[in-house]
XYZ file of C-alpha atoms in Angstrom:
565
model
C 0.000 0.000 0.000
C 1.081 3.515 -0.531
C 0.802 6.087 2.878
C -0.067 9.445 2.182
C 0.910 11.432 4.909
C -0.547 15.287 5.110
C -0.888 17.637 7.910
C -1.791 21.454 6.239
C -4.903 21.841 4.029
C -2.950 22.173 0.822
C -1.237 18.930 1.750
C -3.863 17.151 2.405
C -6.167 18.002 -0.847
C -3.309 16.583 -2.592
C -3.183 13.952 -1.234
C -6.882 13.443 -1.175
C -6.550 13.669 -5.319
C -4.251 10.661 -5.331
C -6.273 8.670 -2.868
C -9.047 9.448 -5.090
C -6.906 8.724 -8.509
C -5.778 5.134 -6.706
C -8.693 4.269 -4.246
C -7.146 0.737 -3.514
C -3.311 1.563 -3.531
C -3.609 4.314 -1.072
C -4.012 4.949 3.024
C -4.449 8.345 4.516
C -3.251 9.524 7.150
C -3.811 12.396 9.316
C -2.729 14.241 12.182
C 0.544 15.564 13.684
C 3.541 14.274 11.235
C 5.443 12.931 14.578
C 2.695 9.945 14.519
C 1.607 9.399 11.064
C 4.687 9.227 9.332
C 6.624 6.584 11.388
C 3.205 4.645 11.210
C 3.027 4.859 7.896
C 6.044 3.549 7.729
C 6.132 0.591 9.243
C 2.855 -0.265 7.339
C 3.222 0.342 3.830
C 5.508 -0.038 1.239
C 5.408 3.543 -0.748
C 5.209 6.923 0.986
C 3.677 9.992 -0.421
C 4.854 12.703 2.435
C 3.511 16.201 1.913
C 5.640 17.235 4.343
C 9.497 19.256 3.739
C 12.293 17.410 2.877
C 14.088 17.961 6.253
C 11.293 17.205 8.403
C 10.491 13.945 6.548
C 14.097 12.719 6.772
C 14.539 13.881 10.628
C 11.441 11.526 11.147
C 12.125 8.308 9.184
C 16.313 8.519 9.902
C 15.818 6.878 12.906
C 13.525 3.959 11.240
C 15.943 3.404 8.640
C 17.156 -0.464 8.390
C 18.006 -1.086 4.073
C 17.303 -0.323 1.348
C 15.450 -3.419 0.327
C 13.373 -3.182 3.043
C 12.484 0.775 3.736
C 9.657 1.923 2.209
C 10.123 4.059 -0.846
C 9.341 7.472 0.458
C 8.209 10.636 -2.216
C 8.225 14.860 -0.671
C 5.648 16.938 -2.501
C 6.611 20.336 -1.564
C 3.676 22.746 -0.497
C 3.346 24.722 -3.009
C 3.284 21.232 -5.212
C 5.745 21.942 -7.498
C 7.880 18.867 -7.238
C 7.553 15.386 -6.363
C 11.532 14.507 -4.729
C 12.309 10.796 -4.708
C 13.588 11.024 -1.178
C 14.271 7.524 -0.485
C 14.486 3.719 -2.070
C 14.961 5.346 -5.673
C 15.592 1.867 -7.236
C 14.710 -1.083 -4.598
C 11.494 0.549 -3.446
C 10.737 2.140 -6.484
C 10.626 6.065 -5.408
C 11.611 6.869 -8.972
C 8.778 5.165 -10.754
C 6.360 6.742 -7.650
C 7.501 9.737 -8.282
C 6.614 9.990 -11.988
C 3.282 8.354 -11.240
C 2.406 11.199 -8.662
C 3.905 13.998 -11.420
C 1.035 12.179 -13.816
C -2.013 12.564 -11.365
C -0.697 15.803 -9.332
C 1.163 17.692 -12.679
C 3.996 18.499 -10.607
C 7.407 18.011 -11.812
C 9.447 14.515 -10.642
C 12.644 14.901 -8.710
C 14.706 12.131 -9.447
C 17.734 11.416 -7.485
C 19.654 8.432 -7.827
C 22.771 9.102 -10.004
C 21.627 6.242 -12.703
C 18.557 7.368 -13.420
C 19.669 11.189 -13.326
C 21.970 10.070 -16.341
C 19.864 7.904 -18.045
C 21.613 4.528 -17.746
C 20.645 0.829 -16.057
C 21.316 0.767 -12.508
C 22.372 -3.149 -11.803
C 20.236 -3.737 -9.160
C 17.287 -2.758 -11.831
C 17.839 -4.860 -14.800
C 15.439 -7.359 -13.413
C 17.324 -9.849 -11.777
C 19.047 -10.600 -8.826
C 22.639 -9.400 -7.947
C 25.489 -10.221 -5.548
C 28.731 -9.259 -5.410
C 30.408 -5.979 -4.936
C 27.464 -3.631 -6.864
C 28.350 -0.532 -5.284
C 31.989 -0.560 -6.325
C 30.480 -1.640 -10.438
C 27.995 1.214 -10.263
C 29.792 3.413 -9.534
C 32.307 2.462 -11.633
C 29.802 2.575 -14.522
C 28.497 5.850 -13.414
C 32.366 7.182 -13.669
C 32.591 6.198 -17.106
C 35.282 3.331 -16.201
C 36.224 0.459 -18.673
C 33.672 -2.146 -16.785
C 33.862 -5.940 -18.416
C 30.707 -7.652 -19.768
C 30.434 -11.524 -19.631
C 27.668 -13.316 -20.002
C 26.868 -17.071 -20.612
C 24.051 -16.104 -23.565
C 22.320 -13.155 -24.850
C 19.688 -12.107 -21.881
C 16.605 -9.293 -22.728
C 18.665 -6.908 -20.300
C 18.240 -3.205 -21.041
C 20.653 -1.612 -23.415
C 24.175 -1.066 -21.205
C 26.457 2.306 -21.179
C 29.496 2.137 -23.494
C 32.306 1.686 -20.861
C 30.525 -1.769 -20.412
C 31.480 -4.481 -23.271
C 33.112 -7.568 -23.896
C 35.669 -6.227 -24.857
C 37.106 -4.442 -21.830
C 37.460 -8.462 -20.140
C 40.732 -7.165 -18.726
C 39.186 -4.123 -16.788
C 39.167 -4.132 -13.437
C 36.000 -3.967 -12.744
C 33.808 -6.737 -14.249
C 29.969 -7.893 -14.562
C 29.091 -11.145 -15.547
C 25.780 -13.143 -16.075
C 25.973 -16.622 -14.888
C 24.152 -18.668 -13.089
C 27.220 -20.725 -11.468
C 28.465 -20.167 -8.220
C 31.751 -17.649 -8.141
C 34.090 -15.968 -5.823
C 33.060 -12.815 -5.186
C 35.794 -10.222 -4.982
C 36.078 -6.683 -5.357
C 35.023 -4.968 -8.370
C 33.044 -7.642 -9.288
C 29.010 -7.471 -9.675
C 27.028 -11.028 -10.900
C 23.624 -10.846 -12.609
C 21.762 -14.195 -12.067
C 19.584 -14.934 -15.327
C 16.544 -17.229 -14.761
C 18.258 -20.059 -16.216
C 17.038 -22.764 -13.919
C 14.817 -25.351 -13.928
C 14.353 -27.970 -11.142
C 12.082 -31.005 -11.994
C 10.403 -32.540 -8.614
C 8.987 -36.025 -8.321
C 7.235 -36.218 -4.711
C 5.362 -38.950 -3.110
C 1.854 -38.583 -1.097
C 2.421 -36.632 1.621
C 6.235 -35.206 0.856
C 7.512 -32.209 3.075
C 8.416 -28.700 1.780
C 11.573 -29.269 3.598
C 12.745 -31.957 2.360
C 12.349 -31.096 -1.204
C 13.951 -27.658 -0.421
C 16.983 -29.528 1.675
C 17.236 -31.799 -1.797
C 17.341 -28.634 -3.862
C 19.648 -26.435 -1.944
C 22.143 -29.671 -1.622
C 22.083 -30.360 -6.374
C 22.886 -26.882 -6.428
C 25.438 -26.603 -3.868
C 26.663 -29.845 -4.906
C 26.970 -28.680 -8.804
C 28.169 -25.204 -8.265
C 25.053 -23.304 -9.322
C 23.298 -20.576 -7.731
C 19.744 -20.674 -5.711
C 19.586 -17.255 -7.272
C 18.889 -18.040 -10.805
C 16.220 -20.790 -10.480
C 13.521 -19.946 -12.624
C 10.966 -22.611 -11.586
C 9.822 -25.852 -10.183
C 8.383 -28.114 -12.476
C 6.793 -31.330 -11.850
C 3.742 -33.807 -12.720
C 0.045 -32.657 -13.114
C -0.874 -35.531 -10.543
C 1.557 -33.417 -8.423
C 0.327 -30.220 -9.099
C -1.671 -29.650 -5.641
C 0.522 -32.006 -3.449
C 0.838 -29.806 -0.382
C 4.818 -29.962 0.640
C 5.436 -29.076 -3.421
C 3.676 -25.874 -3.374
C 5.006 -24.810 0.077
C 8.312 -25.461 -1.128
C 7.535 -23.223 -4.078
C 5.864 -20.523 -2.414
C 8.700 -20.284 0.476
C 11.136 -19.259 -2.136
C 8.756 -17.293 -4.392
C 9.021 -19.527 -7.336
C 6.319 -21.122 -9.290
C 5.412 -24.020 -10.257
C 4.713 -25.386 -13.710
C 2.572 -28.806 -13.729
C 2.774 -31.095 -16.664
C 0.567 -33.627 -18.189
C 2.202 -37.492 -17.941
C 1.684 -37.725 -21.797
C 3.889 -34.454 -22.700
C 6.514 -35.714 -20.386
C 6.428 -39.214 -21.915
C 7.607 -37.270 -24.902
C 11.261 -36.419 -23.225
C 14.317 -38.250 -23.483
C 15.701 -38.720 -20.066
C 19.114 -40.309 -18.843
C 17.141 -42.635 -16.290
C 13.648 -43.522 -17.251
C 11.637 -45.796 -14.596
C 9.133 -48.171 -15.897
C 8.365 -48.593 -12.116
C 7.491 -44.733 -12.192
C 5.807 -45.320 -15.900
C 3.320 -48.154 -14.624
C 2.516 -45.631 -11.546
C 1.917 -42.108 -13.063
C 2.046 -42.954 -17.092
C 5.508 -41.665 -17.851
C 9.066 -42.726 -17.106
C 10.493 -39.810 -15.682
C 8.831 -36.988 -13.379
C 11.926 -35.276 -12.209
C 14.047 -35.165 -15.339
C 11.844 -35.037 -17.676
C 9.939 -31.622 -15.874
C 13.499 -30.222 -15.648
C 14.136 -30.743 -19.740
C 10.676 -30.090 -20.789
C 10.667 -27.115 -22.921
C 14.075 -27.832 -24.342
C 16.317 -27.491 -21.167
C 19.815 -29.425 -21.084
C 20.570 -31.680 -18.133
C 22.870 -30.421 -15.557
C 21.940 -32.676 -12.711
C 20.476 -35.884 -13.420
C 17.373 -37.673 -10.903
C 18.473 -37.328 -7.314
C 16.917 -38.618 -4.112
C 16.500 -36.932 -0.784
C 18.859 -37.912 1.941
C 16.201 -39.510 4.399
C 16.220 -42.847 5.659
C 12.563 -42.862 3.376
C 13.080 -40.318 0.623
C 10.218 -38.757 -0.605
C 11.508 -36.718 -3.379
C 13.419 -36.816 -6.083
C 14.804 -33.386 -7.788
C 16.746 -32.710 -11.542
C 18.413 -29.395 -12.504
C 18.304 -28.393 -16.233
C 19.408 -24.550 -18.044
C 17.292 -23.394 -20.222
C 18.378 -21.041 -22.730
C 17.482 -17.427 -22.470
C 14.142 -16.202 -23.819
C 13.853 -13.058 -25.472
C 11.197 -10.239 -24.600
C 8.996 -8.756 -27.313
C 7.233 -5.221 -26.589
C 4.978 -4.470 -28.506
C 4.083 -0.679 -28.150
C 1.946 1.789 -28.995
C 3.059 5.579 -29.371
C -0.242 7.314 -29.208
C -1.054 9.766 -31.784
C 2.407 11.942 -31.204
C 2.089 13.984 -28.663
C 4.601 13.071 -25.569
C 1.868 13.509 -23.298
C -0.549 10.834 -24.848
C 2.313 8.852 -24.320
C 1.514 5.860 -21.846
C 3.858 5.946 -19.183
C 3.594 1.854 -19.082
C 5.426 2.284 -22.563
C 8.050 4.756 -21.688
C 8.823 2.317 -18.999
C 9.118 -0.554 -21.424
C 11.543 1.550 -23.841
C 13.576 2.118 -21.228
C 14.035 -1.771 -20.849
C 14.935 -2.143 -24.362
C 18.069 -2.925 -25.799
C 16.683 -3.233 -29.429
C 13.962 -1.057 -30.656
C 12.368 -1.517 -34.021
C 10.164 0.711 -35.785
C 9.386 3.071 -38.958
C 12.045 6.029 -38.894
C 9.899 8.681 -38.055
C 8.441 6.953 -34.606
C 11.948 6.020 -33.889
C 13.428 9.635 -33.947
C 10.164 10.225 -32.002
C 11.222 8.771 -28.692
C 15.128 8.471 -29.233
C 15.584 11.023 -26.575
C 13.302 8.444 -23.960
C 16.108 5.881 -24.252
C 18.929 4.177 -22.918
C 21.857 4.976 -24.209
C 23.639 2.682 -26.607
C 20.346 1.246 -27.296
C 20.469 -0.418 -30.467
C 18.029 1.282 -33.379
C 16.728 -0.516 -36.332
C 14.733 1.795 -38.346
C 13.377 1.991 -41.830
C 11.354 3.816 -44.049
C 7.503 3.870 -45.239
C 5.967 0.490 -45.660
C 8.107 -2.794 -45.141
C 5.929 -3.322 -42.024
C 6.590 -7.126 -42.351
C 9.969 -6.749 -42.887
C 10.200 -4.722 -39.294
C 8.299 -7.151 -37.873
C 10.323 -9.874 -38.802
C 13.768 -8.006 -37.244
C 11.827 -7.605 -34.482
C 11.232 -11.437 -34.169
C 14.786 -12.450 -35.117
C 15.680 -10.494 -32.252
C 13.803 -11.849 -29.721
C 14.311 -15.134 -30.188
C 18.527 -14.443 -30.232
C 17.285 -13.235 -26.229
C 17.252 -9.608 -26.818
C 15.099 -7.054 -25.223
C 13.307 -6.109 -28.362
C 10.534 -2.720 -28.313
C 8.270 -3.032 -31.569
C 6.967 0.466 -31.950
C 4.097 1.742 -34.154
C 1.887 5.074 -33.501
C -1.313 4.707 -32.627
C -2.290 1.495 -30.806
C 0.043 -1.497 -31.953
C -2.934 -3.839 -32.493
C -5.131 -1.351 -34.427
C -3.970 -1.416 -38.251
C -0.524 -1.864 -36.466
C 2.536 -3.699 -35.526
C 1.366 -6.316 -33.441
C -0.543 -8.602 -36.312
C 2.460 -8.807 -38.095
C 4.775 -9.620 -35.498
C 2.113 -12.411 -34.086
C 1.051 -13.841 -37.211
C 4.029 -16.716 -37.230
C 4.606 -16.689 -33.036
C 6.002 -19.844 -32.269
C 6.350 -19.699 -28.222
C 9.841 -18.919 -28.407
C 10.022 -15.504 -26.813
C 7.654 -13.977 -24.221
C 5.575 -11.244 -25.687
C 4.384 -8.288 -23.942
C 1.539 -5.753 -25.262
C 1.772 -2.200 -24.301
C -1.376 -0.443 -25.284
C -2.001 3.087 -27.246
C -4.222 6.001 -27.844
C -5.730 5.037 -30.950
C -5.590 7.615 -34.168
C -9.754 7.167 -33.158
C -10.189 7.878 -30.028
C -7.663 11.138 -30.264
C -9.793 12.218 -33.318
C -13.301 11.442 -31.140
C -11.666 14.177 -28.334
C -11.429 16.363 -30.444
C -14.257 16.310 -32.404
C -16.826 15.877 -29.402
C -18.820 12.674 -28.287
C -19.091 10.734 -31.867
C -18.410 7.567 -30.860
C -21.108 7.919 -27.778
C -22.709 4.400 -29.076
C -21.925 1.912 -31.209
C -19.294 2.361 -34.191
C -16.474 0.807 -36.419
C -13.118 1.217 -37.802
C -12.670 0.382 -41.617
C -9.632 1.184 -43.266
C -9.701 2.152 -47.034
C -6.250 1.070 -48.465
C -7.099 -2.212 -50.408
C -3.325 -2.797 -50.376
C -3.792 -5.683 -48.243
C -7.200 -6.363 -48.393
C -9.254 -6.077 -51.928
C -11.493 -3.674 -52.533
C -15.019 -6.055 -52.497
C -14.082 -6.743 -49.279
C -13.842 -3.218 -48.206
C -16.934 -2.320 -50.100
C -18.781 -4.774 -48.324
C -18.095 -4.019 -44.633
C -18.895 -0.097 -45.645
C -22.141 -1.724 -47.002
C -22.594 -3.649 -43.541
C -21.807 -0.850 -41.623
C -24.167 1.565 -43.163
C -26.772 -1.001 -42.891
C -26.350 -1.446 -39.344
C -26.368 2.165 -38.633
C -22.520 2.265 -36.977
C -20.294 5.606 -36.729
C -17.842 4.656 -38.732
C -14.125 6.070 -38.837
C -12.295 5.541 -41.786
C -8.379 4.640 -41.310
C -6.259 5.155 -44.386
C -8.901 7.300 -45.885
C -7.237 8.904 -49.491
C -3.506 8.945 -51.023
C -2.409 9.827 -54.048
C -2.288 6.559 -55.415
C -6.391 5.835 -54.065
C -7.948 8.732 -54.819
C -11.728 7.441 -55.355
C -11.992 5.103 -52.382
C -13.302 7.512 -49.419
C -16.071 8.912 -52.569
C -17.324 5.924 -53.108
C -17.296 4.888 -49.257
C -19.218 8.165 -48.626
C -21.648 7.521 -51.226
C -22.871 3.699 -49.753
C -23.250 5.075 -46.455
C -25.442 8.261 -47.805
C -27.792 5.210 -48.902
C -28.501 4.637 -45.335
C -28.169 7.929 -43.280
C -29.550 11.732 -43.502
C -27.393 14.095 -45.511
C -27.580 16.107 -42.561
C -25.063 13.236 -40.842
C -22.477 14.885 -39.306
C -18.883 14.525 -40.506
C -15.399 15.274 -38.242
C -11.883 15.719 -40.613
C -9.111 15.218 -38.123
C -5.932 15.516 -39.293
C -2.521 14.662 -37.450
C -4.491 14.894 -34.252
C -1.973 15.844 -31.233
C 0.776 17.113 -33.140
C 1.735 20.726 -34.245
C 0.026 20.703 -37.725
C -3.364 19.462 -36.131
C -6.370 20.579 -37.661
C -10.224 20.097 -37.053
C -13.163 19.856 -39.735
C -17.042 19.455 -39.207
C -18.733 19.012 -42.113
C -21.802 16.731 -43.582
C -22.110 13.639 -45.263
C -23.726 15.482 -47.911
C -21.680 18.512 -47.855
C -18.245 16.510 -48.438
C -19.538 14.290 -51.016
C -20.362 17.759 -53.070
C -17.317 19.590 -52.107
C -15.179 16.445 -52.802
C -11.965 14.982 -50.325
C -9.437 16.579 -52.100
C -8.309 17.703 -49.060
C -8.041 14.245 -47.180
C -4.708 12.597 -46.984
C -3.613 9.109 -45.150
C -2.702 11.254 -42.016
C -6.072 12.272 -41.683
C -9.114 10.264 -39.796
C -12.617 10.679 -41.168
C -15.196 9.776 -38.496
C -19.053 9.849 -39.864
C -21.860 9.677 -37.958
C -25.300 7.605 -37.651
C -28.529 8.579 -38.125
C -28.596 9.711 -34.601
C -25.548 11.849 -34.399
C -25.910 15.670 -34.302
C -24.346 18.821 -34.346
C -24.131 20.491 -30.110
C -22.916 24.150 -30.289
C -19.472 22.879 -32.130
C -19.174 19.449 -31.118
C -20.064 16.161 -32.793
C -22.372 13.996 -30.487
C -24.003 10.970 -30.778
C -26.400 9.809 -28.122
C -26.151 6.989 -26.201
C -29.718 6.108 -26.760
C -31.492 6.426 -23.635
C -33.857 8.325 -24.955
C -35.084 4.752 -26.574
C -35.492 3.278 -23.699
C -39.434 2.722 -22.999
């Protein structure tokens, strides 16, 4: 939960706005700042003070115990001008606070840790965890020192600063990504990749500490760390046995459950027909580990008990990629989500048409790597995207609008094989920027038809114009007129005049959001006279239904109560 602490009125209508902006993130709390600080901090995890910065950190400074455990704590000055992350900028996520109470409050964010001030990846926030001397490596990367980069694999990381690479191996400072156990000296930071997967095979009525005691002892045994186990994995059968899933939630890992007849499918080292002619397949431990194309590291082990009860198997699995898919809005930085400025910044690859990629450039890491292109080849940018994923990169696939509205996402999805996790980052669709600005004209129902027949033929397009008329939709046209399809949005015009008044009202939006914006309200029967000459593909046409009216300048179309009986 977050605490919002506020003793004046001003501080305490802010605060009241972001209680009221995240009714079930949020606790208030009131009274003298002596009481409801420290209380808030020892009960939530995020702290929105409206309090001064020197009063806030006399208060907590006695609290303090580490940064992984102290609540993140944010200062919103009086006169709410700034939002300072004060304290747990990366572990407790101040920073990303912070921007979120800038977004609700419209103050500016303070942001004070030194590798988010300069715009590169602070170790402990690349995802996993990290042991070893981090301070020392941080700082060093901070400094601009030569820092070495090994890693066993290509991991989706965010994009690193250029004084970290492979080839600087004989710098004195070094980061590596392994999951294997290593000395730890100074200067030297580890990153543990998920790599990890440890197939269980319990019997009725198995302890969580015995499997755990099994686990710890393979990976001790083989060298490899706790640290980068990514999973348990075991039989369906097994899926609810009650010592399995403590052992899984003890260490916060999950656990995957597989059918008997997928893992029949996996070549194991030491199949059991005893274990086939029990659960259906000849390996529970081994062949969970594998399954998904893992390699073997520790073969089927039993528990040291006079009457062992579990039997555990270690596989690595190679890295998965991490495909973004993101839409940019209509333009405009603030119609930006800030859900995808957070997932450029975790990039290391971004893909996307030149123009969106110069777009956000200044939004990301540095030395992230940039794959642009020109108009069209949207296939072609989807399939970079792809080949980058599934080498294990951190891959952003960007696209204006929304990326699965007439965008990116199809494309890239069409062919998805499983190989990479996928993640969709909605956007402000071309349609819905267009609607605020015109009025209300998508109050009921309506439809998006785009008008380029360069994927999809023209009878096609005719008859979902025909369908939509019919059924009485507003309907905005995507891709409405280029120079190349100059008689499309006519004809389009002319089916649905068939079905509507000429009176229908008609909204021209044209690069909403951006600088060269521009607003038209017109008629159905008014543009078909006049013509569309002046319609181009970066403008939206939205038309209206029978209902749909002019209101003192605004477009409107009911949302039919007044049919009700």
């Amino acid at each position: 939960m977050i605490g919002l602490v506020a003793v004046t009125n001003a501080g305490k209508k802010a605060a009241q706005e972001l209680a009221n902006a995240w009714p079930d993130e949020t606790i208030l709390y009131e009274g003298a700042a002596a009481q409801s600080l420290p209380a808030a901090f020892g009960e939530c995890s995020q702290i929105v003070a409206f309090l001064a910065a020197g009063a806030t950190i006399r208060l907590v400074a006695p609290l303090l115990r580490d940064k992984q455990k102290d609540p993140a704590i944010i200062c919103v000055d009086e006169g709410r001008r700034f939002a300072v992350s004060l304290l747990g900028g990366h572990a407790g996520g101040a920073n990303t606070l912070a921007q979120r109470v800038a977004d609700v409050l419209g103050v500016e964010p303070v942001i004070t840790t030194a590798s988010d001030a300069v715009g590169i990846s602070a170790l402990d926030q690349l995802g996993w965890p990290i042991e070893g001397d981090v301070a020392g490596v941080g700082r060093a990367m901070l400094d601009g020192e030569p820092v070495g980069f090994l890693s066993e694999g290509i991991w989706p990381i965010p994009a690193l600063p250029e004084n970290v690479a492979v080839d600087n191996s004989v710098a004195s400072n070094q980061l590596l990504v392994t999951d294997r156990l290593v000395d730890f000296q100074e200067r030297v930071a580890v990153l543990r990749p998920p790599s990890l997967v440890v197939g269980v095979g319990a019997s009725r009525g198995v302890s969580a500490d015995e499997i755990l005691e099994l686990i710890d002892s393979l990976l001790a045994d083989a060298q490899l760390s706790i640290h980068s186990v990514r999973h348990l994995a075991t039989i369906d059968v097994k899926a609810d046995e009650v010592g399995l899933v403590e052992a899984a939630k003890r260490r916060g890992w999950a656990l995957h459950a597989y059918p008997a007849s997928a893992l029949a499918e996996v070549s194991v080292p030491n199949p059991s027909e005893r274990v086939r002619a029990e659960v259906g397949t000849a390996s529970v431990a081994e062949a969970a580990a594998i399954f998904g194309g893992g390699s073997l590291l520790v073969g089927k082990s039993k528990s040291d008990r006079n009457v062992s009860m579990a039997t555990a198997a270690i596989a690595r699995h190679s890295p998965r990629g991490r495909l973004a898919i993101i839409g940019l809005g209509p333009g405009a930085r603030d119609l930006l989500t800030p859900r995808a400025k957070e997932e450029l910044r975790r990039a290391s690859v971004v893909v996307g048409l030149d123009q969106y990629v110069e777009q956000i450039e200044d939004l990301l890491r540095p030395r992230t790597r940039l794959l642009a292109t020109g108009l069209g080849n949207e296939e072609e940018r989807a399939r970079s995207a792809i080949v980058e994923a599934k080498k294990g990169y951190a891959v952003a696939l960007i696209g204006s609008g929304d990326a699965g509205v007439y965008g990116m996402a199809s494309p890239a999805l069409e062919d998805f094989d499983g190989t990479f996790d996928v993640v969709g980052v909605p956007g402000i669709t071309a349609a819905t920027a267009a609607a605020s600005l015109l009025g209300a004209p998508m109050g009921h129902d309506h439809c998006s038809i785009s008008l380029s027949d360069l994927h999809t033929p023209w009878p096609i397009i005719e008859q979902r114009v025909k369908a939509a008329a019919v059924g009485d939709f507003v309907v905005s046209f995507y891709n409405p007129r280029s120079k190349g399809r100059a008689w499309q949005l006519d004809s389009a015009l002319v089916l649905l005049a068939e079905h509507r008044p000429a009176t229908t009202p008609v909204g021209l939006v044209r690069a909403a959001s951006r600088s060269s914006e521009s607003v038209t309200l017109t008629t159905l029967a008014e543009l078909i006279t006049t013509g569309t000459a002046a319609v181009d593909m970066f403008t939206l046409v939205v038309v209206g239904n029978s209902s749909s009216k002019f209101v003192d300048g605004q477009m409107v179309t009911p949302r039919g109560y007044d049919w009700k009986s």
